[in-house]
Each structure stands twice: as structure tokens, then as C-alpha cells.
Coordinates of C-alpha atoms in Angstrom, one line a residue:
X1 CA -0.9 5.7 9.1
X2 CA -0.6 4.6 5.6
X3 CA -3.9 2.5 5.6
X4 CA -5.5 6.0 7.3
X5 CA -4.5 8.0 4.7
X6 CA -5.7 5.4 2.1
X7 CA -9.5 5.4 3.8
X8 CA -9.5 9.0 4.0
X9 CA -8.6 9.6 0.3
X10 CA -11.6 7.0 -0.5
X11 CA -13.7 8.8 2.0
X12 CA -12.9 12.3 0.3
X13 CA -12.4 11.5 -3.0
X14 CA -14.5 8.6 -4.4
X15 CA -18.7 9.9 -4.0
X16 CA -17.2 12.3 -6.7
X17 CA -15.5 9.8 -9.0
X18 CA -17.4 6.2 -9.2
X19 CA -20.3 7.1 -6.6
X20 CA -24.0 6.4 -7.7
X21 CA -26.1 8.2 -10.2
X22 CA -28.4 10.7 -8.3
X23 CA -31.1 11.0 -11.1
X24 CA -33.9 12.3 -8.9
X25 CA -32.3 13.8 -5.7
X26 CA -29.8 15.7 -8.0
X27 CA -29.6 15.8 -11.6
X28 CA -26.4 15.1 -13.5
X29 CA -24.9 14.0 -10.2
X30 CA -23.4 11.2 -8.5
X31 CA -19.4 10.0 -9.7
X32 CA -18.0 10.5 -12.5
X33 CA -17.7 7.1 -13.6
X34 CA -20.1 5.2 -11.0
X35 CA -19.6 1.6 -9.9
X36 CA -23.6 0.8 -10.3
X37 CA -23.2 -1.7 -13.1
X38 CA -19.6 -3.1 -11.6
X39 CA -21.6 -3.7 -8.5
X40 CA -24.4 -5.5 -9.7
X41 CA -22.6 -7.9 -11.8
X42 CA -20.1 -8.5 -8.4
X43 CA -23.4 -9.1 -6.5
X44 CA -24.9 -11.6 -9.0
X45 CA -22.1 -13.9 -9.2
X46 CA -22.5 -17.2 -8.9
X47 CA -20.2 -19.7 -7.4
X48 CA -18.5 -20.9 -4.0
X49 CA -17.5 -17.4 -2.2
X50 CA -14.0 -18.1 -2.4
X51 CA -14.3 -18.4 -6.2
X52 CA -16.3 -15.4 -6.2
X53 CA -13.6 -13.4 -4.2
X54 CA -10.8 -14.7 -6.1
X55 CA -12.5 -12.9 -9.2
X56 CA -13.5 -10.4 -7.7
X57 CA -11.7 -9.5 -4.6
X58 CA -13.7 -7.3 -2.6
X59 CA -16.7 -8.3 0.3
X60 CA -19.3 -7.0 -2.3
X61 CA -18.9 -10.6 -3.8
X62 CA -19.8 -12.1 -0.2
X63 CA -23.3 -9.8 -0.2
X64 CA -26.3 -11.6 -2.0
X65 CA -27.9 -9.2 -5.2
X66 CA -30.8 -7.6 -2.7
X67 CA -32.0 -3.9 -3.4
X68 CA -30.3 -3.6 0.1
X69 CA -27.8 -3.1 1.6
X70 CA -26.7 -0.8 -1.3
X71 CA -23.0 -1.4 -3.0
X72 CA -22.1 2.6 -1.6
X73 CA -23.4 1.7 2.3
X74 CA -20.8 -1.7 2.0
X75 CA -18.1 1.2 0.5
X76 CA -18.9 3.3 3.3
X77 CA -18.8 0.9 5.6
X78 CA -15.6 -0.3 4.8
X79 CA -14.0 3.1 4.7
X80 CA -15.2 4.0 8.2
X81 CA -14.4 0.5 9.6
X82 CA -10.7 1.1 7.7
X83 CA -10.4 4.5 9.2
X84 CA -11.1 3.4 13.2
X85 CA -9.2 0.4 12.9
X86 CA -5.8 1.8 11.3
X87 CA -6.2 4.8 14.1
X88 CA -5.8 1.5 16.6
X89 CA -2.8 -0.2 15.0
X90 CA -1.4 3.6 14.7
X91 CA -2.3 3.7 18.5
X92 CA 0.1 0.4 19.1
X93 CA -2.4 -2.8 18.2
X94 CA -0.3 -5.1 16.9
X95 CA -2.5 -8.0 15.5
X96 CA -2.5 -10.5 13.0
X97 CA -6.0 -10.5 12.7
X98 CA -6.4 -6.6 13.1
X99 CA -3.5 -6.2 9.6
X100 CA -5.3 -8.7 7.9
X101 CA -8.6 -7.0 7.9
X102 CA -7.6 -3.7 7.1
X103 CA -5.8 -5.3 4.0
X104 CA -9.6 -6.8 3.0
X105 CA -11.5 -3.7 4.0
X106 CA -8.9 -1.8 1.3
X107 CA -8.8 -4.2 -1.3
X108 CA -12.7 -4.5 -1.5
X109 CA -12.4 -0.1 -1.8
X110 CA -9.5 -0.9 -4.4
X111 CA -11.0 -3.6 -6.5
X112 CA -14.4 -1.5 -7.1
X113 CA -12.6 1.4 -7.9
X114 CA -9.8 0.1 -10.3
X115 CA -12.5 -1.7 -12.2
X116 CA -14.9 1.0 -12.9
X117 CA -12.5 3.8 -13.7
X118 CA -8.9 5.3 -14.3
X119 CA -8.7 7.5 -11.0
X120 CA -7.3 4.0 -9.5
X121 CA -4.3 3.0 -12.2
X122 CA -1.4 4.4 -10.7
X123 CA 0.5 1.8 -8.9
X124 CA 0.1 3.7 -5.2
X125 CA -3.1 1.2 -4.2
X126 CA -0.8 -1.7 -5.3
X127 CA 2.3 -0.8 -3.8
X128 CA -0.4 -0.1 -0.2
X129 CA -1.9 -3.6 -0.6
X130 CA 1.2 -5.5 -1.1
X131 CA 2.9 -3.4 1.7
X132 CA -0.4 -4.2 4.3
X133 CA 0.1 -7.7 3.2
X134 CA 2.9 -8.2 4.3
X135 CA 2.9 -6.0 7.3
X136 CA 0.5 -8.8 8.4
X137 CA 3.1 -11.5 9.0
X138 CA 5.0 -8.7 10.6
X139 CA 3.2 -10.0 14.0
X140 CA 2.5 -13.5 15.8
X141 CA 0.5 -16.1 13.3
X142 CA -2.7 -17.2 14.9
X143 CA -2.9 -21.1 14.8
X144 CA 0.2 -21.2 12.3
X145 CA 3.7 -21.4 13.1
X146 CA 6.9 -19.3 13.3
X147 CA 10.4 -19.5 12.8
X148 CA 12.8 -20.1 15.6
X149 CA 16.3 -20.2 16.7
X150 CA 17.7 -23.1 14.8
X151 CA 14.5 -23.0 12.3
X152 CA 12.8 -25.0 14.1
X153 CA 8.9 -24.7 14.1
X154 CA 6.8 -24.4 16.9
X155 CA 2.8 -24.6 17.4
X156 CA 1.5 -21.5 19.2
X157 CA -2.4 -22.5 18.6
X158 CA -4.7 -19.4 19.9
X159 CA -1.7 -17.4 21.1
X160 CA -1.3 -14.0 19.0
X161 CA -5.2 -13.9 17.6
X162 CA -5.5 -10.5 18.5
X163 CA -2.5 -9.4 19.9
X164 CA 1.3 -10.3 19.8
X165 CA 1.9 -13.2 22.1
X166 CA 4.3 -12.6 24.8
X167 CA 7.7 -14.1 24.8
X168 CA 8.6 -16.0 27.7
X169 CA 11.9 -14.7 29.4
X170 CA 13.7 -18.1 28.7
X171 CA 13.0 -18.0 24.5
X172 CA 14.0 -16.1 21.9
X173 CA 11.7 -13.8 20.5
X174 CA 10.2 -14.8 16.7
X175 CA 11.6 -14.3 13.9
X176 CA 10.0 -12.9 10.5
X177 CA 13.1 -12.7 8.2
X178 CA 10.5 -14.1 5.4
X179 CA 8.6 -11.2 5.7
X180 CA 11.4 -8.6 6.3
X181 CA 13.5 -9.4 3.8
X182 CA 10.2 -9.1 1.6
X183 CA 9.3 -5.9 2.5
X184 CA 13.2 -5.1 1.4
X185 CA 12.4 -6.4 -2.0
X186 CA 9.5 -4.1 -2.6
X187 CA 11.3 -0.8 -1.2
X188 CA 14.1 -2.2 -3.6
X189 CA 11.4 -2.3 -7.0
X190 CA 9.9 0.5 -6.1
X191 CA 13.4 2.8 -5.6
X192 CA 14.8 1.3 -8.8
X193 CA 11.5 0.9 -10.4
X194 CA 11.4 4.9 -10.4
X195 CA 14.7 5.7 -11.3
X196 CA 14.3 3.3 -14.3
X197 CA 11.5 4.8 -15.3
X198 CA 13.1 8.5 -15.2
X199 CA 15.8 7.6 -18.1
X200 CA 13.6 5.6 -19.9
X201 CA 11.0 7.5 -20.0
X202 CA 12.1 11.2 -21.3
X203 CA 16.1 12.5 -22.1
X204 CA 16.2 15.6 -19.5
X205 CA 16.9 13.0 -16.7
X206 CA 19.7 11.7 -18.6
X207 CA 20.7 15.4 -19.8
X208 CA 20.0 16.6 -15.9
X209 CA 17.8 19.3 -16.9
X210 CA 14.6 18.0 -16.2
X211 CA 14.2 20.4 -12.2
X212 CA 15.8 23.3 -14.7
X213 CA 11.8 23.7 -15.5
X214 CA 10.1 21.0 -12.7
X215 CA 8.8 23.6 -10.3
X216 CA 6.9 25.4 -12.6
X217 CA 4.8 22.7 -14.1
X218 CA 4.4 20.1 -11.1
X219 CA 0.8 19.7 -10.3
X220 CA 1.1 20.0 -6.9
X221 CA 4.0 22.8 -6.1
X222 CA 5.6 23.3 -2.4
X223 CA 5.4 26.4 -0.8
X224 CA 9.2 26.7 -1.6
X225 CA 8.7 25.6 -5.6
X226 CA 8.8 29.2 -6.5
X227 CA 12.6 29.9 -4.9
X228 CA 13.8 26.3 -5.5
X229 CA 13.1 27.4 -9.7
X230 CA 15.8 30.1 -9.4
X231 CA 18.4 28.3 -7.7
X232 CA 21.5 28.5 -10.1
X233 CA 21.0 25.4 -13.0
X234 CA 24.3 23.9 -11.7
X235 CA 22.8 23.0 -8.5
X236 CA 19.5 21.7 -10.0
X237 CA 21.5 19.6 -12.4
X238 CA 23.3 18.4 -9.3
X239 CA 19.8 17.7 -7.5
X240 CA 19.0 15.4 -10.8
X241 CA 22.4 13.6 -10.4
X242 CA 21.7 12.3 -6.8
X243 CA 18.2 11.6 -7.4
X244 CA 19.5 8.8 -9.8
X245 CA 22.2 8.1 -8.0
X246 CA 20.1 7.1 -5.0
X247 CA 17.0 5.6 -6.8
X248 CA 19.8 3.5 -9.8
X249 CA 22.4 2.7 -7.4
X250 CA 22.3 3.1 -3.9
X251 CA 18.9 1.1 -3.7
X252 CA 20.7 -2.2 -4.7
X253 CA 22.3 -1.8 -0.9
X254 CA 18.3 -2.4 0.4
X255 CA 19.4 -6.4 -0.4
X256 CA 22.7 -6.3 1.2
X257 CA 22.1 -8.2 4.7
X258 CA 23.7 -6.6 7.4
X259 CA 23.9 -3.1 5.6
X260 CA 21.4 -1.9 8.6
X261 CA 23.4 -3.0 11.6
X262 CA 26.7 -1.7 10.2
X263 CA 25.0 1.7 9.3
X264 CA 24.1 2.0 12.9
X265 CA 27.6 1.4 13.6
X266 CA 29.5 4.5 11.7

């Protein structure tokens, strides 16, 4: 779902913002800061491919500098391809090979549009890609290994290439505590990450007046944005309190082990 929405926002959003210029068909058009020139130098590289990617990760360094196919049809492409293939894994295909792909098809969309313009700089595509990442390891490793009981390692070969293996009744099923307790650390900097940010960043969250005037000026208001700005300022001041309290405290129980099973058990 998350790598759907990612595809789709390319798909929506980016012809306007770092498409190519459209001299002849349509004057003054195309993106407002197009990815022609980025594109062209990716294409030219030269190098091994690997050294290519690793400078500039997206499959546009893997495509030789021909008048065809264009950089926008390998965009396209990879936003269409992004779209089908998270609507699988949304759909229950749980692959390796299937989360690893999707993470390449979104970093090549990422990489082009971070490094021609501004619309990319938020920290969201980041927070996506390192997410997908590790969603990867998240299923069987195809001709790697994986943890055991005891720790010990065990060879698996082809099994779980494009789907997870199946776990015989007499063995324990694998474990991914590497990458679980990973994705724990991110949810961790990103909670505290945004709290830290709020005091730092302006006094009304340390005053607990910055909702007293939120829902007026938010870019994007709620249908209920209009009643929630008249609620009494005690309640919104409240509303700021446990918003920190969550995000500056309560995150740091993320990295507690166990917290999870003995919330299930209250």
C-alpha cells in the first residue's frame, strides 16, 4: 500500500514538476523543473554499472545515451511496473525478489526527482525507501541464509525466490529479529525525530498553543478543522501535551523488547 501510494503520487504529480520541455507540441510546457539535463548526464556515464548505480542510483544509469528509449518512457515505466506490482504484494505476494524490485523501481523515480528539484526534499521518499528496504528481509532470502533456533545458519539455495518457502511441520519457522528490531529503530527516529523537531523548532509547542491557531493555517484542513478551532484552548493545549508526550516519551518504549507481547496481555 505504501509503495502504491508512492507510484501514484509520481504518476500524478511529477509530468507537472520535473517532466520534459514541450517546446513544439506546447509552448511553455513540460515540468517545472525537468530532469532533461539530469538524465542525459546519468545516461552518459561511464564506468562498470555498479559504479554507475552507486552514483547514481536509479536504472537510467543501466540504459546506454540513445535518442531512445526517452528518460520519461523508463519514468513511466517504472511507475506503472511499481503500481501492478505493490497491488500483488497488497494482494498477499510475499517475495524477496518481488520487495526488492519495487524498492529499485522507487529509488530510480526518487533519485531523478531529488536531483533535479526541491518537490523531493522532505524526508517521506527516505523514510519509504529505507522502510521497503527492509520490508525485504521481512521474507525468505533466496540463496542466502536465515536465522534459526539456536542461531544456527542454514542454506535454503532456490527456496523463497519468489515466494516464502514453506516450513516443514518438524522446524521452527525463521526468524528476522535483524530486520524487526530495525524497522523498530526507524519508527523510534521518526516518532522522536518529530517531537524533537516541534520544541526545537518554534516556542508554541513548548507554550502549548501552537493547535490554539493550527486549524486555520494548515495547508491541508479536515473536514472537521473548522469545529476542532473552537474547541475550548484548554483542551487544545491538552491536545499539544500528549502529542509530545507520545512522540518525546512514550516512543522510547518502541526499543523495549517484549513491550508488544505484554501489551497484548493487559
Amino acid at each position: 500500500v505504501m509503495y502504491f501510494f508512492s507510484f501514484l503520487t509520481a504518476r500524478v504529480q511529477l509530468p507537472a514538476l520535473i517532466g520534459p520541455e514541450e517546446p513544439t507540441r506546447r509552448p511553455g510546457g513540460g515540468g517545472l523543473m525537468s530532469a532533461s539535463a539530469y538524465a542525459a548526464e546519468v545516461r552518459a556515464g561511464a564506468g562498470p554499472w555498479h559504479a554507475r548505480f552507486a552514483a547514481h542510483p536509479t536504472v537510467l544509469s543501466w540504459i546506454p545515451p540513445a535518442p531512445t528509449p526517452s528518460f520519461w518512457s523508463v519514468l513511466r515505466a517504472c511507475w506503472i511496473a511499481g503500481l501492478a506490482l505493490s497491488v500483488a504484494v497488497a494482494a498477499g505476494l510475499r517475495s524477496f525478489v518481488a520487495l526488492a524490485f519495487l524498492w529499485l523501481l522507487n529509488i530510480s523515480v526518487v533519485t531523478v526527482a531529488e536531483r533535479t528539484s526541491t518537490f523531493y526534499a522532505y524526508g517521506w521518499e527516505s523514510q519509504i525507501l529505507e522502510t521497503g528496504f527492509l520490508a525485504c528481509f521481512l521474507c525468505d532470502l533466496p540463496h542466502l541464509f536465515y536465522f534459526r533456533k539456536g542461531w544456527r545458519i542454514r542454506w535454503i539455495g532456490l527456496r523463497g525466490l519468489f515466494a516464502d518457502a514453506p516450513t516443514p511441520a518438524d522446524e521452527e519457522a525463521p526468524r528476522r529479529l535483524p530486520a524487526l528490531w530495525l524497522l523498530r529503530w526507524l519508527m523510534f527516529r521518526i516518532t522522536i525525530g518529530a517531537g524533537l523537531i516541534k520544541i526545537r523548532g518554534s516556542s508554541c509547542w513548548t507554550k502549548k498553543t501552537c493547535l490554539h491557531y493550527h486549524f486555520e493555517t494548515q495547508p491541508m484542513p479536515s473536514p472537521l478543522s473548522f469545529a476542532f478551532h473552537f474547541l475550548p484552548k484548554d483542551i487544545l493545549s491538552a491536545a499539544v501535551w500528549m502529542d509530545l508526550t507520545v512522540q518525546l516519551y512514550l516512543s522510547w518504549m518502541v526499543l523495549v523488547p517484549g513491550w508488544g507481547r505484554a501489551g497484548r496481555n493487559l
